[in-house]
Tab-separated table of C-alpha atoms in Angstrom:
chain	number	residue	atom	x	y	z
A	1	MET	CA	-111.125	-9.322	62.498
A	2	SER	CA	-108.945	-10.307	65.458
A	3	ASP	CA	-110.050	-9.679	69.007
A	4	GLU	CA	-107.400	-9.309	71.708
A	5	ARG	CA	-109.786	-9.561	74.590
A	6	SER	CA	-109.579	-12.437	77.089
A	7	PHE	CA	-112.736	-13.805	78.767
A	8	VAL	CA	-112.195	-16.238	81.716
A	9	ILE	CA	-114.803	-18.507	83.199
A	10	ILE	CA	-114.138	-20.083	86.598
A	11	GLY	CA	-116.186	-23.203	86.854
A	12	ALA	CA	-116.595	-25.864	84.185
A	13	GLY	CA	-120.066	-26.989	85.238
A	14	LEU	CA	-123.153	-26.479	83.083
A	15	ALA	CA	-123.332	-22.723	83.604
A	16	GLY	CA	-119.672	-22.241	82.731
A	17	VAL	CA	-119.666	-24.413	79.575
A	18	ARG	CA	-122.915	-22.956	78.273
A	19	ALA	CA	-121.480	-19.440	78.710
A	20	ALA	CA	-118.362	-20.530	76.715
A	21	ASP	CA	-120.706	-21.942	74.024
A	22	ALA	CA	-122.647	-18.735	73.833
A	23	LEU	CA	-119.531	-16.555	73.522
A	24	ARG	CA	-118.518	-18.469	70.382
A	25	ALA	CA	-122.067	-18.577	69.054
A	26	GLU	CA	-122.309	-14.837	69.349
A	27	GLY	CA	-119.117	-14.528	67.241
A	28	PHE	CA	-116.604	-13.607	69.946
A	29	ALA	CA	-113.154	-14.216	68.386
A	30	GLY	CA	-111.040	-13.502	71.512
A	31	ARG	CA	-109.602	-15.841	74.079
A	32	VAL	CA	-111.985	-18.025	76.053
A	33	VAL	CA	-110.490	-19.828	79.064
A	34	LEU	CA	-112.695	-22.337	80.931
A	35	LEU	CA	-111.276	-23.444	84.318
A	36	GLY	CA	-112.483	-26.687	85.870
A	37	GLU	CA	-111.405	-28.330	89.114
A	38	GLU	CA	-112.277	-31.885	88.131
A	39	PRO	CA	-110.003	-33.995	85.865
A	40	VAL	CA	-112.828	-34.798	83.446
A	41	ARG	CA	-114.444	-32.534	80.799
A	42	PRO	CA	-117.740	-30.821	81.635
A	43	TYR	CA	-120.657	-33.060	82.370
A	44	ASP	CA	-124.286	-32.889	83.492
A	45	ARG	CA	-124.798	-33.654	87.244
A	46	VAL	CA	-128.478	-34.510	86.852
A	47	PRO	CA	-128.013	-38.244	86.017
A	48	LEU	CA	-125.555	-38.786	88.863
A	49	SER	CA	-128.305	-39.697	91.364
A	50	LYS	CA	-130.330	-41.565	88.811
A	51	GLN	CA	-129.344	-43.262	85.479
A	52	TYR	CA	-125.569	-42.932	85.948
A	53	LEU	CA	-125.759	-44.246	89.490
A	54	ARG	CA	-127.845	-47.226	88.354
A	55	SER	CA	-125.414	-47.821	85.439
A	56	GLU	CA	-128.333	-47.751	82.971
A	57	PRO	CA	-127.117	-47.850	79.278
A	58	GLY	CA	-128.418	-44.972	77.084
A	59	GLY	CA	-131.326	-42.817	78.083
A	60	HIS	CA	-129.117	-39.954	79.271
A	61	ARG	CA	-126.180	-37.905	78.084
A	62	LEU	CA	-123.547	-37.305	80.747
A	63	PHE	CA	-120.881	-35.267	79.047
A	64	VAL	CA	-121.989	-31.867	77.669
A	65	HIS	CA	-119.802	-32.109	74.566
A	66	ASP	CA	-117.585	-34.592	72.817
A	67	LYS	CA	-113.812	-34.474	73.573
A	68	CYS	CA	-112.985	-32.725	70.256
A	69	TYR	CA	-115.497	-29.920	70.731
A	70	TYR	CA	-113.393	-27.603	72.895
A	71	GLY	CA	-110.475	-27.676	70.518
A	72	GLU	CA	-112.763	-27.098	67.510
A	73	GLN	CA	-114.286	-24.053	69.238
A	74	ASP	CA	-110.891	-22.710	70.416
A	75	ILE	CA	-112.020	-22.936	74.005
A	76	GLU	CA	-109.029	-23.360	76.442
A	77	LEU	CA	-110.428	-26.075	78.682
A	78	ARG	CA	-108.117	-26.245	81.690
A	79	LEU	CA	-109.002	-29.251	83.757
A	80	ASP	CA	-107.762	-30.219	87.261
A	81	THR	CA	-107.110	-26.466	87.688
A	82	ARG	CA	-108.154	-24.424	90.740
A	83	ALA	CA	-108.273	-20.645	90.965
A	84	ALA	CA	-106.775	-19.335	94.188
A	85	SER	CA	-107.790	-15.700	93.937
A	86	ILE	CA	-108.860	-12.812	91.772
A	87	ASP	CA	-106.672	-9.747	91.503
A	88	VAL	CA	-109.256	-7.116	90.659
A	89	ALA	CA	-106.660	-4.296	90.419
A	90	THR	CA	-104.712	-6.022	87.636
A	91	GLN	CA	-107.712	-7.971	86.246
A	92	GLN	CA	-106.011	-11.323	86.647
A	93	VAL	CA	-107.089	-14.754	87.901
A	94	VAL	CA	-104.407	-16.295	90.067
A	95	LEU	CA	-104.192	-20.069	90.006
A	96	GLU	CA	-102.998	-22.297	92.786
A	97	SER	CA	-99.901	-22.877	90.664
A	98	ALA	CA	-99.256	-19.110	90.940
A	99	GLU	CA	-99.893	-18.724	87.192
A	100	ARG	CA	-101.797	-15.542	86.367
A	101	ILE	CA	-104.357	-15.303	83.583
A	102	ASP	CA	-105.384	-11.872	82.362
A	103	TYR	CA	-109.144	-11.223	81.872
A	104	ASP	CA	-111.172	-8.455	80.281
A	105	ARG	CA	-114.369	-10.055	81.503
A	106	LEU	CA	-114.723	-12.710	84.189
A	107	LEU	CA	-117.540	-15.129	84.921
A	108	LEU	CA	-117.822	-16.802	88.284
A	109	ALA	CA	-119.686	-20.045	87.770
A	110	THR	CA	-118.188	-21.635	90.892
A	111	GLY	CA	-121.306	-23.583	91.806
A	112	SER	CA	-121.956	-24.973	95.237
A	113	GLU	CA	-120.386	-27.310	97.769
A	114	LEU	CA	-121.856	-29.966	99.959
A	115	ARG	CA	-123.054	-29.282	103.442
A	116	LYS	CA	-121.372	-31.824	105.737
A	117	LEU	CA	-123.068	-33.514	108.634
A	118	LYS	CA	-120.900	-32.985	111.689
A	119	VAL	CA	-121.800	-35.643	114.241
A	120	PRO	CA	-119.739	-38.336	115.953
A	121	GLY	CA	-118.588	-40.924	113.461
A	122	SER	CA	-119.196	-38.770	110.451
A	123	GLU	CA	-115.703	-39.447	109.145
A	124	LEU	CA	-116.155	-43.229	109.121
A	125	PRO	CA	-115.580	-45.040	105.811
A	126	GLY	CA	-118.865	-45.846	104.218
A	127	VAL	CA	-120.391	-42.427	104.814
A	128	HIS	CA	-120.916	-40.997	101.332
A	129	TYR	CA	-121.815	-37.706	99.750
A	130	LEU	CA	-122.853	-37.111	96.171
A	131	ARG	CA	-121.742	-34.144	94.143
A	132	ARG	CA	-119.189	-35.306	91.534
A	133	MET	CA	-118.888	-38.185	89.104
A	134	THR	CA	-116.312	-39.884	91.364
A	135	ASP	CA	-118.778	-39.700	94.245
A	136	ALA	CA	-121.400	-41.501	92.158
A	137	ASP	CA	-118.836	-44.181	91.253
A	138	HIS	CA	-117.990	-44.795	94.858
A	139	LEU	CA	-121.587	-44.766	95.942
A	140	ARG	CA	-122.579	-47.193	93.195
A	141	ASP	CA	-119.921	-49.652	94.410
A	142	ALA	CA	-121.188	-49.273	97.961
A	143	ILE	CA	-124.823	-49.881	97.031
A	144	THR	CA	-123.963	-52.817	94.874
A	145	ALA	CA	-122.100	-54.452	97.845
A	146	ALA	CA	-124.749	-53.546	100.435
A	147	GLN	CA	-127.884	-55.219	101.669
A	148	ARG	CA	-129.201	-52.052	103.366
A	149	ILE	CA	-128.308	-48.409	103.123
A	150	VAL	CA	-129.439	-45.413	105.041
A	151	VAL	CA	-130.110	-42.100	103.230
A	152	VAL	CA	-129.791	-39.090	105.514
A	153	GLY	CA	-131.724	-36.139	104.009
A	154	ALA	CA	-135.137	-36.293	102.356
A	155	GLY	CA	-134.621	-33.525	99.850
A	156	PHE	CA	-134.257	-34.049	96.098
A	157	ILE	CA	-130.919	-35.788	96.090
A	158	GLY	CA	-131.768	-37.992	99.045
A	159	CYS	CA	-135.103	-39.076	97.521
A	160	GLU	CA	-133.566	-39.699	94.105
A	161	VAL	CA	-130.771	-41.859	95.622
A	162	ALA	CA	-133.291	-43.733	97.755
A	163	ALA	CA	-135.357	-44.507	94.657
A	164	SER	CA	-132.254	-45.583	92.699
A	165	ALA	CA	-131.080	-47.854	95.489
A	166	ARG	CA	-134.457	-49.567	95.718
A	167	GLN	CA	-134.430	-50.053	91.966
A	168	MET	CA	-130.966	-51.595	92.421
A	169	GLY	CA	-132.538	-54.119	94.854
A	170	VAL	CA	-131.162	-52.769	98.125
A	171	ASP	CA	-133.195	-52.141	101.316
A	172	VAL	CA	-133.371	-48.400	102.108
A	173	ALA	CA	-134.049	-46.329	105.167
A	174	LEU	CA	-134.781	-42.600	104.553
A	175	VAL	CA	-134.137	-40.159	107.350
A	176	GLY	CA	-135.223	-36.501	107.275
A	177	VAL	CA	-135.737	-33.709	109.726
A	178	ALA	CA	-138.862	-32.482	107.918
A	179	ASP	CA	-142.099	-34.312	108.372
A	180	LEU	CA	-142.338	-35.156	104.689
A	181	PRO	CA	-139.944	-35.681	101.745
A	182	MET	CA	-139.154	-32.551	99.834
A	183	GLN	CA	-141.604	-30.673	101.991
A	184	ARG	CA	-139.755	-27.325	101.972
A	185	ALA	CA	-139.796	-27.198	98.173
A	186	LEU	CA	-143.267	-28.735	97.513
A	187	GLY	CA	-145.424	-27.985	100.489
A	188	THR	CA	-147.335	-30.413	102.623
A	189	GLN	CA	-150.038	-31.707	100.260
A	190	THR	CA	-147.714	-32.540	97.334
A	191	ALA	CA	-144.910	-33.803	99.636
A	192	GLN	CA	-147.407	-36.262	101.146
A	193	PHE	CA	-147.778	-37.858	97.715
A	194	TYR	CA	-144.026	-38.508	97.523
A	195	ARG	CA	-144.054	-39.995	101.040
A	196	ASN	CA	-146.613	-42.495	99.811
A	197	VAL	CA	-144.615	-43.246	96.675
A	198	HIS	CA	-141.496	-44.131	98.616
A	199	ALA	CA	-143.427	-46.074	101.262
A	200	GLY	CA	-145.130	-47.950	98.446
A	201	HIS	CA	-141.709	-49.005	97.132
A	202	GLY	CA	-140.705	-50.376	100.516
A	203	VAL	CA	-138.542	-47.506	101.824
A	204	ASP	CA	-138.329	-47.513	105.610
A	205	MET	CA	-139.298	-43.863	106.504
A	206	HIS	CA	-137.895	-42.025	109.580
A	207	LEU	CA	-139.142	-38.444	109.176
A	208	GLY	CA	-139.205	-35.521	111.536
A	209	VAL	CA	-135.990	-36.669	113.174
A	210	GLY	CA	-132.283	-35.974	112.781
A	211	VAL	CA	-129.103	-37.979	113.176
A	212	SER	CA	-127.055	-37.847	116.365
A	213	ALA	CA	-124.151	-40.201	115.440
A	214	PHE	CA	-122.744	-42.836	113.117
A	215	ARG	CA	-121.257	-45.936	114.648
A	216	GLY	CA	-118.996	-48.698	113.452
A	217	GLY	CA	-115.526	-50.242	113.543
A	218	SER	CA	-113.499	-50.029	110.341
A	219	ALA	CA	-116.547	-48.659	108.594
A	220	VAL	CA	-120.049	-47.314	109.316
A	221	GLU	CA	-122.452	-49.966	110.695
A	222	GLU	CA	-125.150	-48.016	112.450
A	223	VAL	CA	-126.947	-44.713	112.274
A	224	VAL	CA	-128.139	-43.336	115.610
A	225	LEU	CA	-131.173	-41.110	115.325
A	226	ALA	CA	-131.922	-38.209	117.587
A	227	ASN	CA	-134.869	-40.133	119.097
A	228	GLY	CA	-132.530	-42.896	120.149
A	229	LYS	CA	-133.519	-45.401	117.433
A	230	VAL	CA	-130.628	-47.181	115.800
A	231	LEU	CA	-130.598	-48.202	112.079
A	232	ALA	CA	-128.329	-50.799	110.685
A	233	ALA	CA	-126.377	-49.612	107.680
A	234	ASP	CA	-123.874	-51.159	105.242
A	235	ALA	CA	-123.435	-47.729	103.708
A	236	VAL	CA	-124.844	-44.242	104.237
A	237	LEU	CA	-125.550	-41.389	101.770
A	238	VAL	CA	-125.749	-37.922	103.353
A	239	GLY	CA	-127.708	-35.434	101.249
A	240	ILE	CA	-128.457	-32.414	103.376
A	241	GLY	CA	-128.065	-29.715	100.820
A	242	VAL	CA	-125.354	-27.452	99.426
A	243	GLN	CA	-124.103	-23.916	99.982
A	244	PRO	CA	-122.757	-21.533	97.360
A	245	ARG	CA	-119.007	-21.375	96.757
A	246	VAL	CA	-118.227	-17.745	97.399
A	247	GLU	CA	-114.640	-17.710	98.661
A	248	LEU	CA	-113.160	-16.170	95.491
A	249	ALA	CA	-115.898	-13.561	95.350
A	250	ARG	CA	-115.526	-12.653	98.995
A	251	SER	CA	-111.760	-12.160	98.760
A	252	ALA	CA	-112.242	-10.018	95.666
A	253	GLY	CA	-114.649	-7.616	97.420
A	254	ILE	CA	-117.715	-8.770	95.479
A	255	THR	CA	-121.012	-8.247	97.252
A	256	LEU	CA	-122.499	-11.428	98.807
A	257	ASP	CA	-126.092	-12.148	99.706
A	258	ASN	CA	-126.887	-15.891	99.964
A	259	GLY	CA	-124.423	-16.388	97.176
A	260	ILE	CA	-122.987	-13.792	94.799
A	261	ALA	CA	-125.393	-10.865	94.483
A	262	THR	CA	-126.040	-9.806	90.890
A	263	ASP	CA	-128.393	-7.501	88.987
A	264	GLU	CA	-130.848	-8.710	86.335
A	265	HIS	CA	-127.946	-8.869	83.809
A	266	LEU	CA	-126.019	-11.245	86.140
A	267	ALA	CA	-123.387	-8.473	86.692
A	268	THR	CA	-121.789	-8.145	90.146
A	269	ASN	CA	-120.871	-4.888	91.857
A	270	VAL	CA	-117.301	-5.159	90.468
A	271	PRO	CA	-117.106	-3.968	86.884
A	272	GLY	CA	-116.362	-6.670	84.374
A	273	ILE	CA	-117.262	-9.587	86.732
A	274	PHE	CA	-120.418	-11.578	86.347
A	275	ALA	CA	-121.854	-14.710	88.043
A	276	ALA	CA	-124.150	-17.523	86.913
A	277	GLY	CA	-125.531	-20.854	88.130
A	278	ASP	CA	-125.806	-22.177	91.667
A	279	VAL	CA	-123.646	-19.364	93.074
A	280	ALA	CA	-125.644	-16.486	91.610
A	281	ASN	CA	-128.334	-14.760	93.640
A	282	ALA	CA	-129.857	-12.797	90.753
A	283	LEU	CA	-132.324	-9.946	90.727
A	284	HIS	CA	-135.392	-11.408	89.044
A	285	PRO	CA	-137.596	-8.765	87.318
A	286	PHE	CA	-140.773	-10.755	87.756
A	287	LEU	CA	-140.277	-11.419	91.428
A	288	GLY	CA	-138.879	-7.968	92.153
A	289	SER	CA	-136.275	-9.587	94.420
A	290	ARG	CA	-133.176	-11.735	94.202
A	291	LEU	CA	-133.476	-15.469	93.767
A	292	ARG	CA	-130.786	-18.198	93.908
A	293	LEU	CA	-131.748	-21.576	92.503
A	294	GLU	CA	-129.622	-24.735	92.680
A	295	HIS	CA	-131.215	-26.311	89.582
A	296	TRP	CA	-130.191	-27.549	86.199
A	297	SER	CA	-132.329	-25.046	84.278
A	298	SER	CA	-130.815	-22.013	86.014
A	299	ALA	CA	-127.325	-23.052	85.049
A	300	LEU	CA	-128.391	-23.908	81.519
A	301	GLU	CA	-130.109	-20.517	80.949
A	302	GLN	CA	-127.973	-18.149	83.070
A	303	GLY	CA	-124.714	-19.074	81.431
A	304	PRO	CA	-125.677	-17.731	77.928
A	305	VAL	CA	-127.291	-14.648	79.476
A	306	ALA	CA	-124.137	-13.781	81.367
A	307	ALA	CA	-122.050	-14.388	78.147
A	308	ARG	CA	-124.110	-11.970	76.114
A	309	ASN	CA	-123.846	-9.297	78.801
A	310	MET	CA	-120.101	-9.916	78.983
A	311	LEU	CA	-120.100	-9.070	75.233
A	312	GLY	CA	-122.139	-5.920	75.790
A	313	ILE	CA	-125.338	-7.412	74.395
A	314	THR	CA	-127.748	-6.201	77.064
A	315	THR	CA	-129.824	-9.206	78.118
A	316	VAL	CA	-132.103	-9.584	81.108
A	317	TYR	CA	-132.351	-12.890	82.938
A	318	ASP	CA	-136.134	-13.157	83.397
A	319	ARG	CA	-136.854	-16.851	82.801
A	320	VAL	CA	-139.535	-18.339	85.018
A	321	PRO	CA	-137.825	-20.782	87.348
A	322	PHE	CA	-138.066	-24.487	86.509
A	323	PHE	CA	-136.887	-27.795	87.967
A	324	PHE	CA	-137.779	-31.481	87.762
A	325	THR	CA	-137.161	-34.834	89.395
A	326	ASP	CA	-137.594	-38.475	88.412
A	327	GLN	CA	-138.163	-41.116	91.121
A	328	TYR	CA	-139.209	-44.683	90.191
A	329	ASP	CA	-141.836	-44.288	87.486
A	330	VAL	CA	-142.925	-40.884	88.701
A	331	TRP	CA	-141.624	-37.773	87.047
A	332	MET	CA	-142.429	-34.213	88.085
A	333	GLU	CA	-141.836	-30.739	86.610
A	334	TYR	CA	-142.141	-27.622	88.716
A	335	THR	CA	-142.445	-24.183	87.127
A	336	GLY	CA	-142.372	-20.895	88.958
A	337	TYR	CA	-141.679	-20.024	92.579
A	338	ALA	CA	-144.153	-20.279	95.402
A	339	ALA	CA	-142.981	-18.779	98.697
A	340	ASP	CA	-145.076	-18.615	101.841
A	341	GLY	CA	-148.575	-17.309	101.552
A	342	ALA	CA	-149.626	-18.987	98.319
A	343	ASP	CA	-152.770	-21.099	98.098
A	344	VAL	CA	-152.672	-24.444	96.249
A	345	VAL	CA	-155.357	-26.075	94.103
A	346	PHE	CA	-155.209	-29.268	92.181
A	347	ARG	CA	-156.311	-30.479	88.711
A	348	GLY	CA	-156.722	-34.151	89.308
A	349	ASP	CA	-156.156	-36.082	92.510
A	350	PRO	CA	-152.504	-36.053	93.688
A	351	ALA	CA	-153.011	-39.446	95.281
A	352	THR	CA	-153.518	-41.011	91.861
A	353	GLY	CA	-150.024	-40.019	90.663
A	354	SER	CA	-151.273	-37.899	87.823
A	355	SER	CA	-152.110	-34.260	88.621
A	356	ILE	CA	-151.235	-30.619	88.321
A	357	ALA	CA	-150.861	-28.411	91.329
A	358	PHE	CA	-151.289	-24.618	90.965
A	359	TRP	CA	-150.108	-22.114	93.541
A	360	LEU	CA	-151.905	-18.751	93.547
A	361	ARG	CA	-151.300	-15.538	95.442
A	362	ASP	CA	-153.923	-12.798	95.268
A	363	GLY	CA	-155.501	-14.650	92.369
A	364	LYS	CA	-152.343	-14.699	90.307
A	365	LEU	CA	-150.494	-17.965	89.369
A	366	VAL	CA	-147.007	-18.050	90.917
A	367	ALA	CA	-146.091	-21.743	90.408
A	368	GLY	CA	-147.341	-25.041	88.916
A	369	MET	CA	-146.239	-28.585	89.303
A	370	ASN	CA	-147.241	-31.361	86.814
A	371	VAL	CA	-146.803	-34.987	87.903
A	372	ASN	CA	-146.886	-37.568	85.121
A	373	ILE	CA	-148.614	-35.161	82.819
A	374	LYS	CA	-146.658	-33.962	79.763
A	375	GLY	CA	-146.563	-30.778	77.778
A	376	VAL	CA	-147.717	-28.167	80.290
A	377	PRO	CA	-144.634	-26.332	81.723
A	378	ASP	CA	-144.414	-23.778	78.843
A	379	THR	CA	-148.093	-22.874	79.256
A	380	ILE	CA	-147.729	-22.663	83.022
A	381	ALA	CA	-144.700	-20.353	82.623
A	382	ALA	CA	-146.682	-18.125	80.219
A	383	LEU	CA	-149.604	-17.923	82.605
A	384	ILE	CA	-147.178	-16.967	85.453
A	385	ALA	CA	-145.440	-14.367	83.316
A	386	SER	CA	-148.742	-12.879	82.213
A	387	GLY	CA	-149.458	-11.699	85.796
A	388	GLN	CA	-153.166	-11.992	85.133
A	389	THR	CA	-155.855	-12.901	87.673
A	390	LEU	CA	-157.053	-16.431	87.116
A	391	ASP	CA	-160.226	-18.266	88.103
A	392	PRO	CA	-159.192	-21.263	90.259
A	393	ALA	CA	-162.226	-23.218	88.995
A	394	ALA	CA	-160.892	-22.998	85.450
A	395	LEU	CA	-157.444	-24.111	86.562
A	396	VAL	CA	-158.696	-27.278	88.253
A	397	ASP	CA	-161.227	-28.187	85.576
A	398	PRO	CA	-159.668	-30.904	83.351
A	399	LYS	CA	-162.038	-29.943	80.531
A	400	VAL	CA	-160.486	-26.445	80.277
A	401	ASP	CA	-157.460	-26.170	78.024
A	402	LEU	CA	-154.769	-24.295	80.032
A	403	ALA	CA	-153.630	-22.491	76.861
A	404	SER	CA	-157.121	-20.997	76.524
A	405	LEU	CA	-156.566	-19.066	79.737
A	406	LEU	CA	-153.692	-17.104	78.217
A	407	PRO	CA	-154.381	-13.549	77.392
A	408	THR	CA	-155.240	-12.812	73.723
A	409	THR	CA	-153.093	-10.266	71.905
């Protein structure tokens, strides 16, 4: 049976392409248009700061699908194409070329954009940012030609690039305004472990301080810290976070709240328009509040949920949050969400590089982080979702199987 409906997805990142996949998997036979601003087909950003940056063969898959996939699935993949506005009254997406594309349902998977560091010298050649594949290509060339780089920003991207650069044989200075790497996400005790990891690999740490200027002639040569210290630099990577891309949503009258505000079905306040991925601040049933996460798993899982709701298949986005990072020979998986006020206990000693951290609030598990221990995120997610009160002594006892703590049915 033919279907005359047209579903348009703005954003060909992971959330957008997974939504397109789900539309076809659910049997939608109408038009699917996937708009991407980059000139290359959809790819996974996760390896950009790691395997792809280090030019490691194998071990990671960059492109989401082979070239022929989109034609085989009758997905109109429009690359190097930017949406200029959304005409809600006529239900059309207006491209920069002035072309108009009709939609019956619209998904905004516009992602996020880099926060720029605005200090004197910030426009000097040699000051890099990392968001797209071309950014990684340029950064790789710079690292390969450098003896010393400075990484500004000690969050996930900054720490991953610092680790990759050290693995590529380059001296690295890591600068961050927090007292410890990734401290905002991980808390003091677990962040201290990562400080020791980087220091153990020879990273020159400058934490608790910001940058006041970059200096150089034809290219950056020095980074001036707020405390007056000057760091030599052949190249600089600035990784100070991202912000959601909401321009299209704002101009269309869509409600914003630290991104695009959605309900638990990823629907916005404008009928027929949904949001997913980095840009979506979605109502989470378990938390009872909205949560916007800039992580791979959110894009991977929200795209299909949005697609099903676009089709009228009522689906709630209720997955327990999850993210991960790999740095040197240390890999970590974090499940849940621990805001202020949670207490942390450990199974194993974090200093050894093999442990599980558990965050509890009022006796209930809200998050868990396993470092170099496999096979536990699903169990941690189930314990969080159960909402049961747990005995901290059982959580920290390595002789207790975590799965045994799950409620019996």
